[in-house]
CSV table of C-alpha atoms in Angstrom, one decimal:
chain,number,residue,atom,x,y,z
A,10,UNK,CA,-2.9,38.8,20.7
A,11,UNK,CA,-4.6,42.0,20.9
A,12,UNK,CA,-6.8,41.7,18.0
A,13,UNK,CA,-7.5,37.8,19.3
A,14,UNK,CA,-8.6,39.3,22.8
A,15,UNK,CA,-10.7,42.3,21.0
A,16,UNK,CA,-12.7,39.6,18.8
A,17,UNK,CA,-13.1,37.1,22.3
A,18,UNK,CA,-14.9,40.1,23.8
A,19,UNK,CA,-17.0,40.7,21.3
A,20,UNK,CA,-18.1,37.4,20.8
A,21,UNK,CA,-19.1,37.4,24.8
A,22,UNK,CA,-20.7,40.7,24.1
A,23,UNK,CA,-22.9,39.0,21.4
A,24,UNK,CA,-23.4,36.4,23.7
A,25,UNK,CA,-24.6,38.4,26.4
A,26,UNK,CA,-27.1,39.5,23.8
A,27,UNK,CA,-28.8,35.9,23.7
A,28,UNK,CA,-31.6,35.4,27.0
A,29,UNK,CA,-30.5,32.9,29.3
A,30,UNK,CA,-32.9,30.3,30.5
A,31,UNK,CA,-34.8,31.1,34.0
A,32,UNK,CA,-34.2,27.9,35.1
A,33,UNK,CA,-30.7,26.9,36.8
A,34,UNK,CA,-29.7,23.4,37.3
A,35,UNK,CA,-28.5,21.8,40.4
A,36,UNK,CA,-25.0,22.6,39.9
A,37,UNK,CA,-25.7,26.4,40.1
A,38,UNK,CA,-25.0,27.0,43.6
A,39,UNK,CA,-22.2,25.0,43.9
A,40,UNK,CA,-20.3,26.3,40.8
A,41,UNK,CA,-21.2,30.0,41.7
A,42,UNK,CA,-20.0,29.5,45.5
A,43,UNK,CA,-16.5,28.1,43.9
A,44,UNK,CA,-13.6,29.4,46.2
A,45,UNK,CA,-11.6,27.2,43.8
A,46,UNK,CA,-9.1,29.2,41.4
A,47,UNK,CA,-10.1,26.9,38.8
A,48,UNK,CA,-13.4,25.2,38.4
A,49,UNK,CA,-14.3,22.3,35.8
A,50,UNK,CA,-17.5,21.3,34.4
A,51,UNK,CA,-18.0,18.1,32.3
A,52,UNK,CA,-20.8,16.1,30.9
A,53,UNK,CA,-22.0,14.6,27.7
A,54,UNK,CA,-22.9,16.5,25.0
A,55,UNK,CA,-26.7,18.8,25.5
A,56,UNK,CA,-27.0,18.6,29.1
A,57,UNK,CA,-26.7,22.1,29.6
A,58,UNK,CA,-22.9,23.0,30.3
A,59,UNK,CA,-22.6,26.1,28.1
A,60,UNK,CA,-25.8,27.5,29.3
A,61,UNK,CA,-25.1,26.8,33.3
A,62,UNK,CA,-21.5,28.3,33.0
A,63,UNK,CA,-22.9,31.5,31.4
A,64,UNK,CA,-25.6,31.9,34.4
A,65,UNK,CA,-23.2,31.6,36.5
A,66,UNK,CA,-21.0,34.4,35.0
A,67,UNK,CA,-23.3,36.7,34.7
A,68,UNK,CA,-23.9,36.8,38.7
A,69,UNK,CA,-20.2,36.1,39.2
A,70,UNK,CA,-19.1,40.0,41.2
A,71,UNK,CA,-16.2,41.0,39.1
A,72,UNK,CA,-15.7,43.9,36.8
A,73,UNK,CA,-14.0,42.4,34.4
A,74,UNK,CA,-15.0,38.7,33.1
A,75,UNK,CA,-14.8,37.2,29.7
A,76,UNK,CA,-16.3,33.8,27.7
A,77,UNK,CA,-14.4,32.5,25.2
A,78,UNK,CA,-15.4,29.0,23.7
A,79,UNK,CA,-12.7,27.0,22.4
A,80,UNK,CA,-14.8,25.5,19.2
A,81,UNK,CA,-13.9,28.9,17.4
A,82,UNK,CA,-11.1,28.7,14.8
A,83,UNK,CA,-9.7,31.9,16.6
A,84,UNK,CA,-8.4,29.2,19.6
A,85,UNK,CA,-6.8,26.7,16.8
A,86,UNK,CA,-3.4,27.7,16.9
A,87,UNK,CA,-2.9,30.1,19.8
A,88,UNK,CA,-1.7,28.8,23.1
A,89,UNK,CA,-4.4,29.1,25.7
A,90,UNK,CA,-1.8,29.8,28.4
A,91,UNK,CA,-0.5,32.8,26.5
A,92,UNK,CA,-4.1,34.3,25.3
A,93,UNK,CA,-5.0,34.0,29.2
A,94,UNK,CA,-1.6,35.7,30.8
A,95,UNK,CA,-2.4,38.9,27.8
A,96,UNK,CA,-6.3,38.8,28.9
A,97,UNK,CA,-5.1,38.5,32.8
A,98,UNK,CA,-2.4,41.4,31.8
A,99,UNK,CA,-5.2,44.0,31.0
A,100,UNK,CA,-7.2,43.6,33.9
A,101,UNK,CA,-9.1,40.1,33.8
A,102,UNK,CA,-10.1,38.5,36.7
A,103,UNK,CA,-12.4,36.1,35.5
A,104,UNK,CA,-12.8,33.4,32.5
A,105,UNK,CA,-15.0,31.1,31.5
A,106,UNK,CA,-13.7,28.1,29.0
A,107,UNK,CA,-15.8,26.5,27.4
A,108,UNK,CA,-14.8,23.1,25.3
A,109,UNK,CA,-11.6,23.5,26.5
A,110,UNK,CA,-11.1,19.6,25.0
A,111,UNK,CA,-11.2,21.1,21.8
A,112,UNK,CA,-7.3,22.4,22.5
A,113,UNK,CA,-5.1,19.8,21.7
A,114,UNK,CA,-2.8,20.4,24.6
A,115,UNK,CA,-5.1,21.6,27.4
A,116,UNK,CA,-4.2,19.4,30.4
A,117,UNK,CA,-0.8,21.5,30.3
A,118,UNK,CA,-1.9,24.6,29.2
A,119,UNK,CA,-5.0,24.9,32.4
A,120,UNK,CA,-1.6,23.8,34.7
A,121,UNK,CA,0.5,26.0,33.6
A,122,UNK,CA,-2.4,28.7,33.7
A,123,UNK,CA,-2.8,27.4,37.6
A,124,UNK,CA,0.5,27.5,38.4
A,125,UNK,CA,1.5,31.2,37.3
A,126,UNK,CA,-1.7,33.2,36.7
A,127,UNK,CA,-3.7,35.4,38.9
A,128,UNK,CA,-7.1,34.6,37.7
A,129,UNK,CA,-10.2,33.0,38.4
A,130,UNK,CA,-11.0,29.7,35.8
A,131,UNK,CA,-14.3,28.3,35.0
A,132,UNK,CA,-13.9,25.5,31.9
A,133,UNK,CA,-16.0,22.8,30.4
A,134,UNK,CA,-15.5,19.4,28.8
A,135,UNK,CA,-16.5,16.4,27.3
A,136,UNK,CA,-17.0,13.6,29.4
A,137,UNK,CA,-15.2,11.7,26.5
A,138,UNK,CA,-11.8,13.4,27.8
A,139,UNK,CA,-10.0,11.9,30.4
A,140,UNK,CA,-10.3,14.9,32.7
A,141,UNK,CA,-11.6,13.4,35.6
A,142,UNK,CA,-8.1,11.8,36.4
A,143,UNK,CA,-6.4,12.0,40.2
A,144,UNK,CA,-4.1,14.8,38.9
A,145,UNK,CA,-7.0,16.6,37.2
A,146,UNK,CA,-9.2,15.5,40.6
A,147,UNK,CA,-6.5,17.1,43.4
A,148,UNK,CA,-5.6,20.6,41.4
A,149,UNK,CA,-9.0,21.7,40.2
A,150,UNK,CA,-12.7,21.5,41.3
A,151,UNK,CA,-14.2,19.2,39.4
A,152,UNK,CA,-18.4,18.8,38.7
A,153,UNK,CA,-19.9,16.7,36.7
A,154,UNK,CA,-23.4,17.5,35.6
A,155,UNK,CA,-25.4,14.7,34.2
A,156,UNK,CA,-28.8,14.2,32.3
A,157,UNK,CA,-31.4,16.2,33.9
A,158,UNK,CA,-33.5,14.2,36.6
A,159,UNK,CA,-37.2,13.6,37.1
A,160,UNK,CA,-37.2,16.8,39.6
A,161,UNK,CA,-35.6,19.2,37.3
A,162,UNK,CA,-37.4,18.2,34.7
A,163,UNK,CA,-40.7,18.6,36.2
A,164,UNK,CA,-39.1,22.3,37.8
A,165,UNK,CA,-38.8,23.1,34.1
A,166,UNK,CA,-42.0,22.1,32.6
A,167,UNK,CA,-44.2,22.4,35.5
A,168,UNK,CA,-42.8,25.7,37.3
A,169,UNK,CA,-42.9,24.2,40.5
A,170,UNK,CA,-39.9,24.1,43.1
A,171,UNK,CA,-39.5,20.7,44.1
A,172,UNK,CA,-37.2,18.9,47.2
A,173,UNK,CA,-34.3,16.4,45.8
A,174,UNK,CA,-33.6,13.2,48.3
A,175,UNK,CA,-31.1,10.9,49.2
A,176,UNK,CA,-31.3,7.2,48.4
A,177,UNK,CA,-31.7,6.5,52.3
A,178,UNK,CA,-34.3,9.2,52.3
A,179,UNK,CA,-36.6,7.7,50.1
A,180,UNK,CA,-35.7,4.0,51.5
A,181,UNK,CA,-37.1,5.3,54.8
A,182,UNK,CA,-39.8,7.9,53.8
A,183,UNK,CA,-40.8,7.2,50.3
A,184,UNK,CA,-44.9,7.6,51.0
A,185,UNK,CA,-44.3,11.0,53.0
A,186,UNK,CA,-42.2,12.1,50.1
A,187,UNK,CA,-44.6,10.7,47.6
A,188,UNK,CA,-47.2,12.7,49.0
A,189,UNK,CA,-45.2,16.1,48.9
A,190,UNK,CA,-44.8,16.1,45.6
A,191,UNK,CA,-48.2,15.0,44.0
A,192,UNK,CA,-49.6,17.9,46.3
A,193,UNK,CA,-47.0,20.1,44.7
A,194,UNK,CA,-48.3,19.4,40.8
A,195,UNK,CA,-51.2,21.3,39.3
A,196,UNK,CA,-53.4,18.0,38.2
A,197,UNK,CA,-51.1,15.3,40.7
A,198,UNK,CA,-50.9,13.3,36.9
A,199,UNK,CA,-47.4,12.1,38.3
A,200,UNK,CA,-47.2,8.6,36.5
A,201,UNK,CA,-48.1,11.0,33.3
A,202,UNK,CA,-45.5,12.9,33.8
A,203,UNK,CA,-43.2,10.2,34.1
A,204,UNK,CA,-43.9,8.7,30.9
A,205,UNK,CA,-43.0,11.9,29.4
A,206,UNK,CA,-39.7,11.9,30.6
A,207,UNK,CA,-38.7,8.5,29.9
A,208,UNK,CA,-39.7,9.2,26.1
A,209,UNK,CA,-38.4,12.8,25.8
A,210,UNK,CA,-36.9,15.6,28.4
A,211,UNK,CA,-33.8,14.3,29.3
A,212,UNK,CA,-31.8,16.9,27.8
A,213,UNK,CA,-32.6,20.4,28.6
A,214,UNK,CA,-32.8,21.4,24.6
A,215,UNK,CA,-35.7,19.4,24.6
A,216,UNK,CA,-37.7,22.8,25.9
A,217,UNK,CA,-35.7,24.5,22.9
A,218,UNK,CA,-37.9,22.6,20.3
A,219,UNK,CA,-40.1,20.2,20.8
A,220,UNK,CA,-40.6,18.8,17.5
A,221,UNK,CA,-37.1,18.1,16.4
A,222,UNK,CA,-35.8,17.1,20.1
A,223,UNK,CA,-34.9,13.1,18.5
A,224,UNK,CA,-33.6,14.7,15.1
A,225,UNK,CA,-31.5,16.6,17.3
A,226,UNK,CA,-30.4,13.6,19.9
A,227,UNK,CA,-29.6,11.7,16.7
A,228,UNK,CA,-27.6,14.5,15.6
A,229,UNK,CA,-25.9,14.8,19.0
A,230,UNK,CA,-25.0,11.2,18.7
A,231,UNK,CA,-23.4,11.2,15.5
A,232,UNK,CA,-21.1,14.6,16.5
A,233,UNK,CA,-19.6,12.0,19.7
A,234,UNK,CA,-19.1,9.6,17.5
A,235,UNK,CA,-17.6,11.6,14.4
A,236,UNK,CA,-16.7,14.3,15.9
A,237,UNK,CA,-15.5,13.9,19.8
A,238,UNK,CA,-14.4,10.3,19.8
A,239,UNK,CA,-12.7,10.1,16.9
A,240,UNK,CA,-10.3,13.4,17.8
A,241,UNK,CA,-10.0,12.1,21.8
A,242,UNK,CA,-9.3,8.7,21.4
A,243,UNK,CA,-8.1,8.6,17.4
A,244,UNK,CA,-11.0,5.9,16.2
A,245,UNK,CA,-10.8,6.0,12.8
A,246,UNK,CA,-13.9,7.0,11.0
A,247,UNK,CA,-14.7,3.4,9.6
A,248,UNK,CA,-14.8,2.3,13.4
A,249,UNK,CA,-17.3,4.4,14.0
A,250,UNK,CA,-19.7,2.4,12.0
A,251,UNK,CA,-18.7,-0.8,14.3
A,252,UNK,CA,-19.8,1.7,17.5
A,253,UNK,CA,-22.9,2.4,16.0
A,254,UNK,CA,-23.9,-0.9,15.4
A,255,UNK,CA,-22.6,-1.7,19.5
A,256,UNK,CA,-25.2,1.1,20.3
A,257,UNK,CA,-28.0,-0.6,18.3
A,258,UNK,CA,-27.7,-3.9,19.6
A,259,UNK,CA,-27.8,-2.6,22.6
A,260,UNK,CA,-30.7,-0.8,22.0
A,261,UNK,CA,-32.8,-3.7,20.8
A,262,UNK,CA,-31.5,-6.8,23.8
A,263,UNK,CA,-32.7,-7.5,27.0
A,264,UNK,CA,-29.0,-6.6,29.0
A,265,UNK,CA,-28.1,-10.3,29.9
A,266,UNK,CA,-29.1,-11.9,26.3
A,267,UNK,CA,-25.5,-9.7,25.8
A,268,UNK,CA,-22.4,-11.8,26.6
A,269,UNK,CA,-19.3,-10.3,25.5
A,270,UNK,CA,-18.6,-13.4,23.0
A,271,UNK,CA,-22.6,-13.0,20.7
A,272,UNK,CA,-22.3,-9.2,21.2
A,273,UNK,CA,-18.8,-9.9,19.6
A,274,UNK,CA,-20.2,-12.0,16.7
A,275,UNK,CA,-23.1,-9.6,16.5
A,276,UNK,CA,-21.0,-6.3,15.5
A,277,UNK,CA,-17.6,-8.4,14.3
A,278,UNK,CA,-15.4,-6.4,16.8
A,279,UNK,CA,-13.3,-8.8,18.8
A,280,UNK,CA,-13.7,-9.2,22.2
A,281,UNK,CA,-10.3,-7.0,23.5
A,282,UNK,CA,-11.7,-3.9,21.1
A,283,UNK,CA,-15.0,-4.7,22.0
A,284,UNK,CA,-14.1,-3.7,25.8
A,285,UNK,CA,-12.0,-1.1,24.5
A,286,UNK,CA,-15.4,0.3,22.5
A,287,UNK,CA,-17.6,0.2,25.2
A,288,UNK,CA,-14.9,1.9,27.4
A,289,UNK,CA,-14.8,5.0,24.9
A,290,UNK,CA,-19.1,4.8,25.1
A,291,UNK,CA,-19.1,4.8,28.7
A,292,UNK,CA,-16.7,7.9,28.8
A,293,UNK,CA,-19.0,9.6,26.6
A,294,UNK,CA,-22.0,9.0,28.6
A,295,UNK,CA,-24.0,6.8,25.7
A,296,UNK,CA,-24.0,3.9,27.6
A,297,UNK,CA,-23.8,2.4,31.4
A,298,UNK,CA,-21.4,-0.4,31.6
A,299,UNK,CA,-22.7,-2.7,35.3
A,300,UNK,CA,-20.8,-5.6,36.3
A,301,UNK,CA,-21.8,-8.7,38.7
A,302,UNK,CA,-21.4,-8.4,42.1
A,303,UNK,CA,-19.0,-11.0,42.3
A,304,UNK,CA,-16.6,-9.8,39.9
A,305,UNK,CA,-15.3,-7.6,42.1
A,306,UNK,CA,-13.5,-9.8,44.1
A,307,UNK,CA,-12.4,-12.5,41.8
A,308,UNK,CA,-12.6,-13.7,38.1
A,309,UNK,CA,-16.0,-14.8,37.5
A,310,UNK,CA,-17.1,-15.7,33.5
A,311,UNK,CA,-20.5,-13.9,33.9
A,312,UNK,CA,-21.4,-11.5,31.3
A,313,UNK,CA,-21.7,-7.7,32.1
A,314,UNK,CA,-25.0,-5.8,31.5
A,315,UNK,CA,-24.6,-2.9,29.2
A,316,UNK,CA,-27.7,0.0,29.0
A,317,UNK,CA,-28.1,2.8,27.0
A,318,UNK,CA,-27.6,5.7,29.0
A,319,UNK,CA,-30.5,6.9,29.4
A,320,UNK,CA,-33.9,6.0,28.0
A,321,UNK,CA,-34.3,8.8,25.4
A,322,UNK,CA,-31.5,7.4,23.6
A,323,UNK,CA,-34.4,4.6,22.4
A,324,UNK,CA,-36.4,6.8,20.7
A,325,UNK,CA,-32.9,7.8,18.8
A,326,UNK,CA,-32.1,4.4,17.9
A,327,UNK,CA,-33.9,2.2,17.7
A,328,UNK,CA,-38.3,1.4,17.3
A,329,UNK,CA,-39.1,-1.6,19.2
A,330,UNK,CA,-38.6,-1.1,23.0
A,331,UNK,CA,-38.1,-3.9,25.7
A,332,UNK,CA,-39.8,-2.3,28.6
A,333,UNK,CA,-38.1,-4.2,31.8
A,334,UNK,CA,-34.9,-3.2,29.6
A,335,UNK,CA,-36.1,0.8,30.0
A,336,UNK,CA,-37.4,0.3,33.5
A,337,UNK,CA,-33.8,-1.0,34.5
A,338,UNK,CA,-32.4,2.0,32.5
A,339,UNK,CA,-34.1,4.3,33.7
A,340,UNK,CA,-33.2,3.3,37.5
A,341,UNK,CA,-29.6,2.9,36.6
A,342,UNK,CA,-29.7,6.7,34.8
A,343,UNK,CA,-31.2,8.2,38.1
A,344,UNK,CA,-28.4,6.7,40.5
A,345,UNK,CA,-25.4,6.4,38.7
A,346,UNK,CA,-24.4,9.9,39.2
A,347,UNK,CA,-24.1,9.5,43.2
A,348,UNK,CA,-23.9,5.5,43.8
A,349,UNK,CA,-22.4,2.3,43.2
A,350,UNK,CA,-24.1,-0.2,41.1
A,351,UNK,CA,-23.7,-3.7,40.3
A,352,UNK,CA,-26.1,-6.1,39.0
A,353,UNK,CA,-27.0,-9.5,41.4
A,354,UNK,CA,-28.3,-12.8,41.0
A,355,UNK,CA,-31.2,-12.5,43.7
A,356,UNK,CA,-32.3,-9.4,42.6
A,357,UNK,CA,-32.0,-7.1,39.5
A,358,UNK,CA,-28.7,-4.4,41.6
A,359,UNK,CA,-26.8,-4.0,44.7
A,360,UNK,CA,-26.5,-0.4,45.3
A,361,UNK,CA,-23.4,0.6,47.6
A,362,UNK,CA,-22.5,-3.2,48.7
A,363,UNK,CA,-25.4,-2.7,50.8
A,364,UNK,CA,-28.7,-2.4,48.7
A,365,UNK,CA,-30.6,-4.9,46.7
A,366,UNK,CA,-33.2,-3.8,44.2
A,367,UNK,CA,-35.8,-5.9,42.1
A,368,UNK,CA,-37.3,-3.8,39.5
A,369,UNK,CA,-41.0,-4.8,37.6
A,370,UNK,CA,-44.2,-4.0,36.8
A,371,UNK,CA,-47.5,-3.2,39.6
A,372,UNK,CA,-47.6,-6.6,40.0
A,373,UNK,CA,-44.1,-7.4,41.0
A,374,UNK,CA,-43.7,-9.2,44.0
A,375,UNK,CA,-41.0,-10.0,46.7
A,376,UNK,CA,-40.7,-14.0,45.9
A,377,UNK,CA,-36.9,-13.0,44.4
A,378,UNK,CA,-35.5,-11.5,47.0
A,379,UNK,CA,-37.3,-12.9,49.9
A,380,UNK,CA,-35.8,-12.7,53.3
A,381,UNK,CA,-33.0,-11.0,52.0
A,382,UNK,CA,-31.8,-7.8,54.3
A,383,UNK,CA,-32.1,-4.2,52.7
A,384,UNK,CA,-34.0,-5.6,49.8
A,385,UNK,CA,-37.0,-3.5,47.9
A,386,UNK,CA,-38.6,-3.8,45.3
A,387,UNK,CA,-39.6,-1.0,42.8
A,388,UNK,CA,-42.3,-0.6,40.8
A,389,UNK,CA,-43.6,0.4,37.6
A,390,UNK,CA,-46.9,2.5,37.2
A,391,UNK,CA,-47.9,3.2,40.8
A,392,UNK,CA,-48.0,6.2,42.2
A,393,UNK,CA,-47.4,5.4,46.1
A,394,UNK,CA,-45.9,2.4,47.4
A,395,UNK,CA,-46.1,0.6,50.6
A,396,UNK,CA,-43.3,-0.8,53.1
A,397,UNK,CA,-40.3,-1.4,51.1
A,398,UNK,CA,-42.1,-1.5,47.7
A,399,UNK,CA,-41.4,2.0,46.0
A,400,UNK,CA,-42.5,3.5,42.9
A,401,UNK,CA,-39.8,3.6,40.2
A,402,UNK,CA,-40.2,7.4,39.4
A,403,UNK,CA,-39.1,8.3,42.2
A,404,UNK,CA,-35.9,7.7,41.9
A,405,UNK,CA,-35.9,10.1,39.2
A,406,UNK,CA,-36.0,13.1,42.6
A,407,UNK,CA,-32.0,11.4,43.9
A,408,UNK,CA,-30.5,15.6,42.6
């Protein structure tokens, strides 16, 4: 264990060597300020886990921290529990875990590790584990950090500091807020900005390289799909094809031209695997699975609308774009994190049980949901709105 423990360190030592972004995301705070003994990050694949965990280890106060990252071959066939008690043994106090999915048995080992160890635990996973489960949820402190936002993205590329807001925040105030942060850009080109994001910058590794950022969504796609579902959930690699083909058809339908029974026929999956499938995409944060309202409280035969998750994944898959179909992603991406969503028949979603929401063009108009109580619509390509018609980018400022 000794020589397993002297390689670990110098791998964090080498680490330590690489320069950290500036930029922390909106986790940061709340991870560093962790009074929990054990602390757990997940999230899809490139939204910045590794990176976050390691800025907040380097402020972390304690003399003697480590980072180890499970991906290495030195973790295959050592018990985590063990390599932990020996590191806790010689004086550590503090370690960060990153991939921890990647050990086979890790939902014991990380209890076993809380139940009889004297040390402070930061880990990551894949939101295609099942780590977000009530036992998982009551021991450990659990955050999950999703796509960057409209904010953070315009923090990054901008270098400006800018305010999040709640949903009922923008409901109420959305032209006082509107007005804050145009005056807060260098050339108030807000709807250009926009466009950006929805076509690139919703992973932070976008910033990394610019000119292979889809090459490397594509990849990231594929190592889910290969790689992370077919290890968590034991797909075998010819299913994999069938899930790639769910993704594309996806990609190229308008969300309620997708019943169940054609998206069946479409990809030759039947229908029980076919919820099974889009179960294991939702987990690992490639798509958004919204039901109707209705179906909540009985058994209704209306189909479900299924999204990518967020509108860079187009660009990855697929050429021909529906654009009500990326306007309605890109509203769903913004406020899944935080809300409730269900998808109406007066209206596009119910947000909460309490919210409706008709999403469009400039020229949308309130005839849909007229005379319906806490309904708005929001709008594409506007910068300010009026009354309860809001512009749809900001929803992108909800963290």
């Amino acid at each position: 264990m000794k020589n397993i423990l002297d390689l670990a360190q110098r791998l964090y030592r080498l680490k330590r060597n690489q320069r950290l972004p500036q930029y922390k995301r909106f986790l940061y705070k709340d991870l560093l300020n962790s009074k929990a003994k054990i602390t757990g990050l997940y999230g899809s694949r490139g939204v910045g886990k590794t990176t976050l965990l390691l800025q907040v280890l380097e402020k972390l106060d304690y003399e003697e921290k480590l980072y180890i990252s499970c991906d290495h071959p030195i973790f295959y066939e050592i018990s985590l529990f063990d390599f932990v008690d020996y590191y806790s043994k010689y004086g550590g106090e503090v370690i960060v875990i990153d991939e921890i999915h990647k050990i086979k048995d890790f939902q014991q080992q990380i209890k076993l590790i809380y139940d009889f160890l004297d040390i402070k635990i930061y880990f990551s996973g894949s939101s295609a584990v099942e780590i977000t489960n009530a036992d998982f949820s009551r021991r450990y402190s659990m955050y999950h950090l999703p796509i960057l936002s409209l904010r953070e993205y315009l923090e990054m590329s901008q270098n400006v500091k800018l305010n999040s807001h709640s949903l009922e925040e923008i409901l109420n105030s959305h032209t006082k807020i509107v007005d804050k942060i145009i005056d807060n850009l260098q050339n108030k080109k807000i709807l250009k900005f926009f466009k950006e994001f929805v076509d690139v910058g919703v992973y932070p590794f976008y910033f990394e390289d610019e000119t292979r950022y889809i090459e490397k969504m594509q990849q990231n796609i594929n190592t889910i799909l290969y790689t992370d579902l077919v290890n968590v959930v034991s797909i075998s690699g010819d299913k994999i094809e069938s899930l790639k083909k769910l993704l594309l058809n996806i990609c190229t339908s308008n969300p309620l031209e997708l019943s169940i029974e054609k998206l069946a026929k479409l990809t030759g999956i039947t229908k029980p695997t076919l919820y099974k499938y889009i179960g294991y995409l939702s987990r690992a944060e490639l798509l958004h699975h919204i039901v109707y309202e209705a179906k909540r409280f009985k058994n209704m035969q209306k189909p479900d609308k299924l999204y990518l998750n967020n509108t860079n994944l187009f660009n990855a898959l697929c050429i021909n774009k529906n654009i009500g179909t990326l306007r309605e992603t890109f509203f769903v991406s913004m406020l899944y994190k935080r809300h409730i969503i269900n998808y109406t028949s007066k209206g596009d979603f119910l947000i909460d049980e309490k919210y409706i929401f008709e999403i469009g063009g400039k020229n949308k108009g309130f005839k849909q949901i007229a005379d319906l109580p806490n309904s708005f619509v929001v709008v594409d390509d506007i910068e300010i709105g009026f009354g309860n018609k809001i512009p749809l980018w900001l929803f992108g400022f909800l963290y």
